């Protein structure tokens, strides 16, 4: 690999395009390859074991793409499988957890902090552990919001039903006087206004996409891997239903999806992976 | 196989338990084996090709169980993969489509008929084709209701947000004066009251679970395969997250889930199947 090699972005579906967008903006000369595992989306309600397996099964695809860096845009996959990906892939890998944690800690003076994420991300405890390690004095409220992903996937971005469901999940936090809250799922920024309206304007909502893109830039700079050539079009890969991806992508991106291919991710047998399925 | 062999029931998730319940009621002496592909649920938004692959990959499991009949409780899998299952499995297979079609035709005098289902079931056109073949004079309104499945899976059965979403999908039918409507997804009976309130009380809502159970009974009677021995407990199998299945099952069943195992469905290579992936 060299500076002209592409950067890979992985998500279970279209949600990771919120990260793709920021990476495109902050690193406009990089060639981006985006993979969405749409045959097995959503990851957010699945078990740790299955999320690890699905994520690690993308390894042969990434090895083949000759990428210089992989960004795991999916919070659920980052929560459960980041270390295992790093151990099993010959390419540097960054997730979205650390950047989000650093950003919210930099923004929070005394808390409390809200963490809004999928069931599986909350259950992993990664945010709770990382934030408490730095600031054990700050109170945390972790909330699973499982319906936000299908609502976004179906384009119910400003629908009154989305507000009612956001109230169902978050209204009890109104009395907790949150200082900040992390939108710890790639889909949630698309209903940011709804979430803000339920929590009130005093709560600062933090997203991971921009700090993750900045972390990617920092890594490339440090390792002399910044691409200085003329920018090329991104490539998109899905494991199912490409038409639906194109249709949904317009909610996430201002650009058209030109290059899109459907691929098959092959099942991987456990013993060929280090430390997985222990 | 013989009369004491079990009956298999297949669904992508917990929705098929609405069919399981009716089969238990109408055939109380039968031993039932229920398989939910929870590692890849939901099927309803996926492509035809992927639904076929996932459904056919359960064949080795069913061959091993020595069942005397397989009921495909999932409307999406029945729509796309029933014939292929019948061609590739050495066991008789019935789906939920034909029973639902017969029931709604028997209940409808002049229409119009509403068909409410997942995106993939509607796109398959099986209901439209089957009903038009019998009664080309009856007007049909087919409506995709993709958010109903996650709403039911998350237990939002009587929530005001579910009503708002049902209004979003179905309110335009109020002017069409439907005579009947088919709840053509295993999850929808759980929000039957919400759907009825949106459509108005004059619309007769039809479910496939009971007529499918009756069709199973008729098949067993005709083939001298009715079990007359003492009833035994059902067995449940899932491909992921057994705890979540047990928790959700209580919305669908009045009995506890006692015997539950997590299994792995192995990926199947296309060439060993007849007529698939053509």
Coordinates of N, CA and C in Angstrom, one line a residue, chain B residues 34-239:
Chain B
X34 N -39.7 -25.4 15.9 CA -39.8 -24.1 15.3 C -38.4 -23.5 15.1
X35 N -38.1 -23.1 13.9 CA -36.8 -22.5 13.6 C -36.9 -21.0 13.2
X36 N -36.2 -20.1 13.9 CA -36.2 -18.7 13.6 C -34.8 -18.3 13.2
X37 N -34.6 -17.7 12.0 CA -33.3 -17.3 11.5 C -33.0 -15.9 12.1
X38 N -32.9 -15.8 13.4 CA -32.7 -14.5 14.0 C -31.4 -13.8 13.7
X39 N -30.4 -14.6 13.2 CA -29.1 -13.9 12.9 C -29.2 -13.1 11.6
X40 N -30.4 -13.3 10.8 CA -30.5 -12.6 9.5 C -31.8 -12.0 9.4
X41 N -32.6 -12.0 10.5 CA -33.9 -11.3 10.5 C -33.7 -9.8 10.3
X42 N -34.5 -9.0 9.7 CA -35.7 -9.4 9.0 C -35.5 -9.7 7.5
X43 N -36.3 -10.6 7.0 CA -36.2 -10.9 5.5 C -37.0 -9.9 4.7
X44 N -38.0 -9.2 5.2 CA -38.9 -8.5 4.5 C -38.4 -7.4 3.6
X45 N -37.2 -6.9 3.9 CA -36.6 -5.8 3.0 C -35.5 -6.3 2.1
X46 N -35.3 -7.6 2.1 CA -34.1 -8.1 1.4 C -34.6 -8.4 -0.1
X47 N -33.6 -8.7 -0.9 CA -33.8 -9.0 -2.3 C -34.4 -10.5 -2.4
X48 N -35.0 -10.7 -3.5 CA -35.5 -12.1 -3.8 C -34.4 -13.1 -3.7
X49 N -33.3 -12.8 -4.3 CA -32.2 -13.8 -4.4 C -31.7 -14.1 -2.9
X50 N -31.6 -13.1 -2.1 CA -31.1 -13.3 -0.7 C -32.1 -14.1 0.1
X51 N -33.4 -13.8 -0.1 CA -34.4 -14.5 0.7 C -34.4 -16.0 0.3
X52 N -34.3 -16.3 -1.0 CA -34.2 -17.6 -1.5 C -33.0 -18.4 -0.9
X53 N -31.9 -17.7 -0.9 CA -30.6 -18.3 -0.4 C -30.8 -18.7 1.1
X54 N -31.3 -17.7 1.9 CA -31.4 -17.9 3.3 C -32.4 -19.0 3.6
X55 N -33.5 -19.0 2.9 CA -34.5 -20.1 3.1 C -34.0 -21.5 2.8
X56 N -33.3 -21.6 1.6 CA -32.8 -22.9 1.2 C -31.7 -23.4 2.1
X57 N -31.0 -22.5 2.7 CA -29.9 -22.9 3.6 C -30.4 -23.6 4.8
X58 N -31.7 -23.5 5.1 CA -32.2 -24.3 6.3 C -32.5 -25.7 5.9
X59 N -32.4 -26.1 4.6 CA -32.7 -27.5 4.2 C -31.9 -28.6 5.0
X60 N -30.6 -28.5 5.2 CA -29.9 -29.5 6.0 C -30.5 -29.6 7.4
X61 N -30.9 -28.5 8.0 CA -31.5 -28.6 9.4 C -32.8 -29.4 9.3
X62 N -33.6 -29.1 8.4 CA -34.9 -29.8 8.3 C -34.8 -31.3 8.0
X63 N -33.8 -31.6 7.1 CA -33.6 -33.0 6.7 C -33.2 -33.8 8.0
X64 N -32.4 -33.2 8.8 CA -31.9 -33.8 10.1 C -33.0 -34.1 11.1
X65 N -34.0 -33.2 11.1 CA -35.1 -33.3 12.1 C -36.1 -34.4 11.9
X66 N -36.0 -35.0 10.7 CA -36.9 -36.1 10.3 C -38.4 -35.7 10.5
X67 N -38.7 -34.5 10.0 CA -40.1 -34.0 10.1 C -41.0 -34.6 9.1
X68 N -42.3 -34.6 9.3 CA -43.2 -35.2 8.3 C -43.9 -34.1 7.5
X69 N -43.7 -32.8 7.9 CA -44.3 -31.7 7.2 C -43.6 -30.4 7.6
X70 N -43.3 -29.5 6.6 CA -42.7 -28.2 6.9 C -43.7 -27.1 6.6
X71 N -43.9 -26.3 7.6 CA -44.8 -25.1 7.3 C -43.9 -23.9 7.3
X72 N -43.9 -23.2 6.2 CA -43.2 -21.9 6.1 C -44.1 -20.8 6.6
X73 N -43.9 -20.4 7.8 CA -44.8 -19.5 8.4 C -44.6 -18.1 7.9
X74 N -43.4 -17.8 7.4 CA -43.0 -16.5 7.0 C -43.6 -16.2 5.6
X75 N -44.3 -15.1 5.5 CA -45.0 -14.7 4.2 C -43.9 -14.4 3.2
X76 N -42.8 -13.7 3.6 CA -41.8 -13.3 2.7 C -41.1 -14.5 2.1
X77 N -40.7 -15.4 2.9 CA -40.1 -16.7 2.5 C -41.0 -17.5 1.6
X78 N -42.3 -17.6 2.0 CA -43.3 -18.3 1.2 C -43.5 -17.7 -0.1
X79 N -43.4 -16.4 -0.2 CA -43.6 -15.7 -1.5 C -42.6 -16.0 -2.5
X80 N -41.3 -16.1 -2.0 CA -40.2 -16.2 -2.9 C -39.6 -17.6 -3.1
X81 N -39.8 -18.4 -2.0 CA -38.9 -19.6 -2.0 C -39.7 -20.9 -1.8
X82 N -41.1 -20.8 -1.8 CA -41.9 -22.1 -1.5 C -41.6 -23.2 -2.5
X83 N -41.7 -22.8 -3.8 CA -41.6 -23.8 -4.8 C -40.2 -24.4 -4.8
X84 N -39.2 -23.6 -4.6 CA -37.8 -24.1 -4.6 C -37.6 -25.0 -3.4
X85 N -38.2 -24.6 -2.3 CA -38.1 -25.5 -1.1 C -38.7 -26.9 -1.4
X86 N -39.9 -26.8 -2.0 CA -40.6 -28.1 -2.4 C -39.7 -28.9 -3.3
X87 N -39.0 -28.3 -4.3 CA -38.2 -29.0 -5.2 C -36.9 -29.5 -4.6
X88 N -36.4 -28.9 -3.5 CA -35.1 -29.3 -3.0 C -35.2 -30.1 -1.7
X89 N -36.4 -30.2 -1.1 CA -36.5 -30.9 0.2 C -37.3 -32.2 0.0
X90 N -36.9 -33.2 0.6 CA -37.6 -34.5 0.5 C -38.8 -34.6 1.4
X91 N -39.3 -33.5 1.9 CA -40.4 -33.5 2.9 C -41.5 -32.6 2.3
X92 N -42.8 -32.9 2.5 CA -43.8 -32.0 2.0 C -43.7 -30.6 2.7
X93 N -44.0 -29.5 1.9 CA -43.9 -28.2 2.4 C -45.1 -27.4 2.1
X94 N -45.7 -26.7 3.1 CA -46.8 -25.8 2.8 C -46.4 -24.4 3.3
X95 N -46.9 -23.4 2.6 CA -46.6 -22.0 3.0 C -47.9 -21.4 3.5
X96 N -47.9 -20.1 3.6 CA -49.0 -19.4 4.2 C -49.8 -18.6 3.1
X97 N -49.3 -18.6 1.9 CA -49.9 -17.8 0.9 C -51.3 -18.3 0.5
X98 N -51.3 -19.6 0.0 CA -52.5 -20.2 -0.5 C -53.6 -20.2 0.5
X99 N -53.4 -20.5 1.7 CA -54.4 -20.5 2.8 C -55.0 -19.1 3.0
X100 N -54.1 -18.1 3.0 CA -54.6 -16.8 3.1 C -55.5 -16.3 2.0
X101 N -55.0 -16.7 0.8 CA -55.8 -16.3 -0.5 C -57.2 -17.0 -0.4
X102 N -57.2 -18.3 -0.1 CA -58.5 -19.0 -0.1 C -59.4 -18.3 1.0
X103 N -58.9 -18.0 2.1 CA -59.7 -17.4 3.2 C -60.2 -16.1 2.8
X104 N -59.4 -15.2 2.2 CA -59.9 -13.9 1.9 C -60.9 -14.0 0.7
X105 N -60.7 -14.9 -0.2 CA -61.6 -15.0 -1.3 C -63.0 -15.5 -0.8
X106 N -62.9 -16.4 0.2 CA -64.2 -17.0 0.7 C -64.9 -15.9 1.5
X107 N -64.2 -14.9 2.0 CA -64.8 -13.9 2.9 C -65.3 -12.7 2.1
X108 N -64.8 -12.5 0.8 CA -65.0 -11.3 0.1 C -66.1 -11.5 -1.0
X109 N -67.1 -10.6 -1.0 CA -68.1 -10.8 -2.0 C -67.8 -9.9 -3.3
X110 N -67.5 -8.7 -3.1 CA -67.2 -7.8 -4.2 C -65.9 -7.0 -4.1
X111 N -65.3 -6.9 -2.9 CA -64.1 -6.1 -2.7 C -64.4 -4.7 -2.5
X112 N -63.4 -3.8 -2.6 CA -62.0 -4.1 -2.9 C -61.3 -4.9 -1.7
X113 N -60.2 -5.5 -2.0 CA -59.4 -6.2 -1.0 C -58.1 -5.4 -0.8
X114 N -57.7 -5.3 0.5 CA -56.4 -4.8 0.8 C -55.4 -5.9 1.1
X115 N -54.2 -5.8 0.7 CA -53.1 -6.7 1.0 C -52.0 -5.9 1.7
X116 N -51.8 -6.2 3.0 CA -50.7 -5.5 3.7 C -49.6 -6.5 4.0
X117 N -48.4 -6.1 3.6 CA -47.3 -7.0 3.7 C -45.9 -6.3 3.7
X118 N -44.9 -7.1 3.8 CA -43.5 -6.5 3.7 C -43.3 -6.1 2.2
X119 N -42.3 -5.2 2.1 CA -41.9 -4.7 0.8 C -41.6 -5.9 -0.2
X120 N -40.9 -6.9 0.3 CA -40.5 -8.0 -0.6 C -41.7 -8.9 -1.0
X121 N -42.6 -9.1 0.0 CA -43.8 -9.9 -0.4 C -44.6 -9.2 -1.4
X122 N -44.8 -7.9 -1.2 CA -45.6 -7.1 -2.2 C -44.9 -7.1 -3.6
X123 N -43.6 -6.9 -3.6 CA -42.9 -6.9 -4.8 C -42.9 -8.3 -5.5
X124 N -43.1 -9.4 -4.8 CA -43.1 -10.7 -5.4 C -44.4 -10.9 -6.3
X125 N -45.4 -10.1 -5.9 CA -46.7 -10.2 -6.7 C -47.5 -11.5 -6.5
X126 N -47.1 -12.3 -5.5 CA -47.8 -13.6 -5.4 C -49.3 -13.4 -5.0
X127 N -49.6 -12.5 -4.1 CA -51.0 -12.3 -3.7 C -51.8 -11.8 -4.9
X128 N -51.2 -10.7 -5.5 CA -51.9 -10.1 -6.6 C -52.3 -11.1 -7.7
X129 N -51.3 -12.0 -8.1 CA -51.5 -13.0 -9.1 C -52.5 -14.0 -8.7
X130 N -52.4 -14.5 -7.5 CA -53.3 -15.6 -7.0 C -54.7 -15.1 -6.9
X131 N -54.9 -13.9 -6.4 CA -56.3 -13.4 -6.2 C -56.9 -13.0 -7.6
X132 N -56.1 -12.4 -8.4 CA -56.6 -12.0 -9.8 C -57.0 -13.2 -10.6
X133 N -56.2 -14.3 -10.4 CA -56.5 -15.5 -11.2 C -57.9 -16.0 -10.9
X134 N -58.3 -15.9 -9.7 CA -59.7 -16.4 -9.2 C -60.8 -15.4 -9.5
X135 N -60.4 -14.2 -9.1 CA -61.5 -13.1 -9.2 C -60.9 -11.8 -9.8
X136 N -60.7 -11.9 -11.1 CA -60.1 -10.7 -11.8 C -61.0 -9.4 -11.7
X137 N -62.3 -9.6 -11.3 CA -63.1 -8.5 -11.1 C -62.9 -7.7 -9.8
X138 N -62.2 -8.3 -8.9 CA -62.0 -7.6 -7.6 C -60.8 -6.6 -7.6
X139 N -61.1 -5.4 -7.2 CA -60.0 -4.4 -7.1 C -59.1 -4.7 -5.9
X140 N -57.7 -4.6 -6.1 CA -56.8 -4.9 -5.0 C -56.0 -3.7 -4.7
X141 N -55.7 -3.5 -3.4 CA -54.8 -2.4 -3.0 C -53.7 -3.1 -2.1
X142 N -52.5 -3.1 -2.7 CA -51.4 -3.7 -2.0 C -50.5 -2.7 -1.4
X143 N -50.3 -2.8 -0.1 CA -49.5 -1.8 0.6 C -48.4 -2.4 1.4
X144 N -47.2 -1.8 1.2 CA -46.0 -2.2 2.0 C -46.0 -1.5 3.3
X145 N -45.8 -2.2 4.4 CA -45.8 -1.6 5.7 C -44.5 -1.9 6.5
X146 N -43.4 -1.5 6.0 CA -42.1 -2.0 6.5 C -41.8 -1.7 7.9
X147 N -42.4 -0.7 8.5 CA -42.1 -0.4 9.9 C -42.9 -1.2 10.9
X148 N -43.9 -1.9 10.4 CA -44.7 -2.7 11.4 C -43.9 -3.8 12.1
X149 N -43.0 -4.5 11.3 CA -42.2 -5.5 11.9 C -41.3 -5.0 13.1
X150 N -40.5 -4.0 12.8 CA -39.7 -3.5 14.0 C -40.6 -3.0 15.1
X151 N -41.7 -2.4 14.8 CA -42.6 -1.9 15.9 C -43.0 -3.1 16.8
X152 N -43.4 -4.2 16.1 CA -43.9 -5.3 16.9 C -42.7 -6.0 17.6
X153 N -41.6 -6.1 16.9 CA -40.4 -6.7 17.6 C -40.0 -5.9 18.8
X154 N -40.2 -4.6 18.8 CA -39.9 -3.8 20.0 C -41.0 -3.6 21.0
X155 N -42.1 -4.3 20.7 CA -43.2 -4.3 21.7 C -44.1 -3.0 21.7
X156 N -44.0 -2.3 20.6 CA -44.8 -1.0 20.5 C -46.2 -1.4 20.0
X157 N -46.9 -2.3 20.7 CA -48.2 -2.8 20.1 C -49.3 -1.9 20.3
X158 N -49.4 -1.1 21.3 CA -50.5 -0.2 21.5 C -50.0 1.3 21.6
X159 N -48.8 1.5 21.1 CA -48.2 2.8 21.3 C -48.8 3.8 20.3
X160 N -49.0 5.1 20.7 CA -49.5 6.1 19.7 C -48.7 6.2 18.4
X161 N -47.4 6.0 18.5 CA -46.5 6.0 17.4 C -46.9 5.0 16.3
X162 N -47.3 3.8 16.8 CA -47.7 2.7 15.9 C -49.0 3.2 15.2
X163 N -49.9 3.8 15.9 CA -51.1 4.4 15.2 C -50.7 5.4 14.1
X164 N -49.8 6.3 14.5 CA -49.4 7.3 13.5 C -48.8 6.7 12.2
X165 N -48.0 5.6 12.5 CA -47.4 4.9 11.3 C -48.4 4.1 10.5
X166 N -49.3 3.5 11.2 CA -50.4 2.8 10.5 C -51.3 3.8 9.7
X167 N -51.5 5.0 10.2 CA -52.2 6.0 9.5 C -51.4 6.4 8.2
X168 N -50.1 6.6 8.4 CA -49.2 6.9 7.3 C -49.4 5.9 6.2
X169 N -49.4 4.6 6.5 CA -49.4 3.6 5.5 C -50.9 3.4 4.9
X170 N -51.9 3.5 5.8 CA -53.2 3.0 5.4 C -54.3 4.0 5.3
X171 N -54.1 5.2 5.8 CA -55.2 6.2 5.9 C -55.8 6.5 4.5
X172 N -55.0 6.4 3.4 CA -55.5 6.7 2.1 C -56.5 5.7 1.6
X173 N -56.5 4.5 2.3 CA -57.5 3.5 1.9 C -58.9 3.8 2.5
X174 N -59.0 4.7 3.4 CA -60.3 5.0 4.0 C -61.4 5.4 2.9
X175 N -60.9 6.0 1.9 CA -61.8 6.4 0.8 C -62.1 5.3 -0.2
X176 N -61.4 4.2 -0.1 CA -61.6 3.1 -1.1 C -62.6 2.1 -0.7
X177 N -63.2 2.2 0.6 CA -64.2 1.3 1.0 C -63.9 -0.1 0.9
X178 N -62.7 -0.5 1.4 CA -62.3 -1.9 1.4 C -63.4 -2.8 2.1
X179 N -63.6 -4.0 1.5 CA -64.5 -4.9 2.1 C -63.7 -5.8 3.1
X180 N -62.5 -6.2 2.6 CA -61.7 -7.1 3.4 C -60.2 -6.7 3.3
X181 N -59.4 -7.1 4.2 CA -57.9 -6.9 4.1 C -57.2 -8.0 4.7
X182 N -56.1 -8.5 4.0 CA -55.3 -9.6 4.5 C -54.1 -9.1 5.2
X183 N -53.9 -9.5 6.5 CA -52.7 -9.2 7.2 C -51.6 -10.2 6.8
X184 N -50.9 -9.9 5.7 CA -50.0 -10.8 5.0 C -48.6 -10.8 5.5
X185 N -48.4 -10.7 6.8 CA -47.1 -10.8 7.4 C -47.4 -11.3 8.8
X186 N -46.6 -12.3 9.3 CA -46.9 -12.9 10.6 C -46.9 -12.0 11.8
X187 N -46.3 -10.8 11.6 CA -46.2 -9.9 12.8 C -47.5 -9.0 12.9
X188 N -48.2 -8.8 11.8 CA -49.3 -7.8 11.7 C -50.5 -8.2 12.7
X189 N -50.8 -9.5 12.9 CA -51.9 -9.7 13.8 C -51.7 -9.1 15.2
X190 N -50.5 -8.9 15.6 CA -50.3 -8.4 16.9 C -50.6 -6.9 17.0
X191 N -50.8 -6.2 15.9 CA -51.3 -4.8 15.9 C -52.6 -4.7 15.1
X192 N -53.3 -5.8 15.2 CA -54.6 -5.9 14.5 C -55.6 -4.7 14.9
X193 N -55.6 -4.5 16.2 CA -56.5 -3.4 16.7 C -56.2 -2.1 16.2
X194 N -54.9 -1.8 16.1 CA -54.4 -0.5 15.6 C -54.8 -0.4 14.1
X195 N -54.6 -1.5 13.3 CA -54.9 -1.5 11.9 C -56.4 -1.3 11.7
X196 N -57.2 -2.0 12.5 CA -58.6 -1.9 12.5 C -59.1 -0.5 12.8
X197 N -58.5 0.1 13.7 CA -58.9 1.5 14.1 C -58.7 2.5 13.0
X198 N -57.6 2.3 12.2 CA -57.3 3.2 11.1 C -58.2 3.0 10.0
X199 N -58.5 1.7 9.7 CA -59.3 1.4 8.5 C -60.8 1.5 8.8
X200 N -61.2 1.5 10.0 CA -62.6 1.5 10.4 C -63.2 0.1 10.6
X201 N -64.3 0.0 11.3 CA -64.8 -1.3 11.8 C -65.4 -2.1 10.6
X202 N -65.7 -1.4 9.5 CA -66.5 -2.1 8.4 C -65.5 -3.1 7.6
X203 N -64.2 -2.9 7.8 CA -63.3 -3.7 7.0 C -63.0 -5.0 7.8
X204 N -63.2 -6.2 7.1 CA -63.0 -7.5 7.8 C -61.5 -7.8 7.6
X205 N -60.8 -8.0 8.7 CA -59.3 -8.3 8.7 C -59.1 -9.8 8.7
X206 N -58.4 -10.3 7.7 CA -58.2 -11.7 7.6 C -56.7 -12.1 7.9
X207 N -56.5 -13.2 8.7 CA -55.2 -13.7 9.0 C -55.0 -15.0 8.4
X208 N -53.7 -15.4 8.1 CA -53.4 -16.6 7.5 C -53.1 -17.7 8.4
X209 N -52.9 -17.4 9.7 CA -52.4 -18.4 10.7 C -53.4 -19.6 10.8
X210 N -54.6 -19.3 11.1 CA -55.6 -20.3 11.3 C -55.9 -21.2 10.0
X211 N -56.1 -20.6 8.9 CA -56.3 -21.4 7.7 C -55.1 -22.2 7.3
X212 N -53.9 -21.7 7.6 CA -52.7 -22.5 7.4 C -52.6 -23.8 8.3
X213 N -53.0 -23.6 9.6 CA -53.0 -24.7 10.5 C -54.1 -25.7 10.1
X214 N -55.2 -25.2 9.5 CA -56.3 -26.1 9.1 C -55.8 -26.9 7.8
X215 N -55.0 -26.2 6.9 CA -54.5 -26.9 5.8 C -53.5 -28.0 6.2
X216 N -52.7 -27.7 7.2 CA -51.8 -28.7 7.7 C -52.5 -29.9 8.3
X217 N -53.6 -29.7 9.0 CA -54.4 -30.8 9.5 C -55.0 -31.6 8.4
X218 N -55.6 -30.9 7.4 CA -56.1 -31.6 6.2 C -55.1 -32.5 5.6
X219 N -53.9 -32.0 5.4 CA -52.8 -32.7 4.7 C -52.5 -34.0 5.6
X220 N -52.4 -33.8 6.9 CA -52.0 -35.0 7.7 C -53.1 -36.0 7.7
X221 N -54.4 -35.6 7.8 CA -55.5 -36.5 7.8 C -55.5 -37.3 6.5
X222 N -55.4 -36.6 5.4 CA -55.4 -37.3 4.0 C -54.3 -38.3 3.9
X223 N -53.2 -38.1 4.6 CA -52.0 -38.9 4.4 C -51.8 -39.9 5.6
X224 N -52.8 -40.0 6.4 CA -52.8 -40.8 7.6 C -51.5 -40.5 8.5
X225 N -51.3 -39.2 8.6 CA -50.1 -38.8 9.4 C -50.4 -38.1 10.7
X226 N -51.7 -38.1 11.1 CA -52.0 -37.4 12.3 C -51.4 -38.2 13.5
X227 N -50.8 -37.4 14.4 CA -50.2 -38.0 15.6 C -51.3 -38.2 16.7
X228 N -51.4 -39.5 17.1 CA -52.5 -39.8 18.1 C -51.8 -40.1 19.5
X229 N -50.5 -39.9 19.6 CA -49.9 -40.2 20.8 C -50.0 -39.0 21.8
X230 N -49.4 -39.2 23.0 CA -49.5 -38.1 24.0 C -48.7 -36.9 23.5
X231 N -49.2 -35.7 23.7 CA -48.5 -34.5 23.2 C -47.2 -34.3 23.9
X232 N -46.2 -33.8 23.1 CA -44.9 -33.5 23.7 C -44.5 -32.1 23.6
X233 N -43.6 -31.6 24.4 CA -43.3 -30.2 24.3 C -42.6 -29.7 23.0
X234 N -42.9 -28.5 22.6 CA -42.3 -28.1 21.3 C -40.8 -27.7 21.5
X235 N -40.0 -27.8 20.5 CA -38.6 -27.4 20.5 C -38.4 -26.1 19.7
X236 N -37.6 -25.2 20.2 CA -37.4 -24.0 19.4 C -35.9 -23.9 19.1
X237 N -35.6 -23.4 17.9 CA -34.2 -23.2 17.5 C -34.1 -21.8 17.0
X238 N -33.0 -21.1 17.3 CA -32.7 -19.7 16.8 C -31.3 -19.7 16.3
X239 N -31.0 -18.8 15.4 CA -29.6 -18.7 14.9 C -28.9 -17.6 15.6

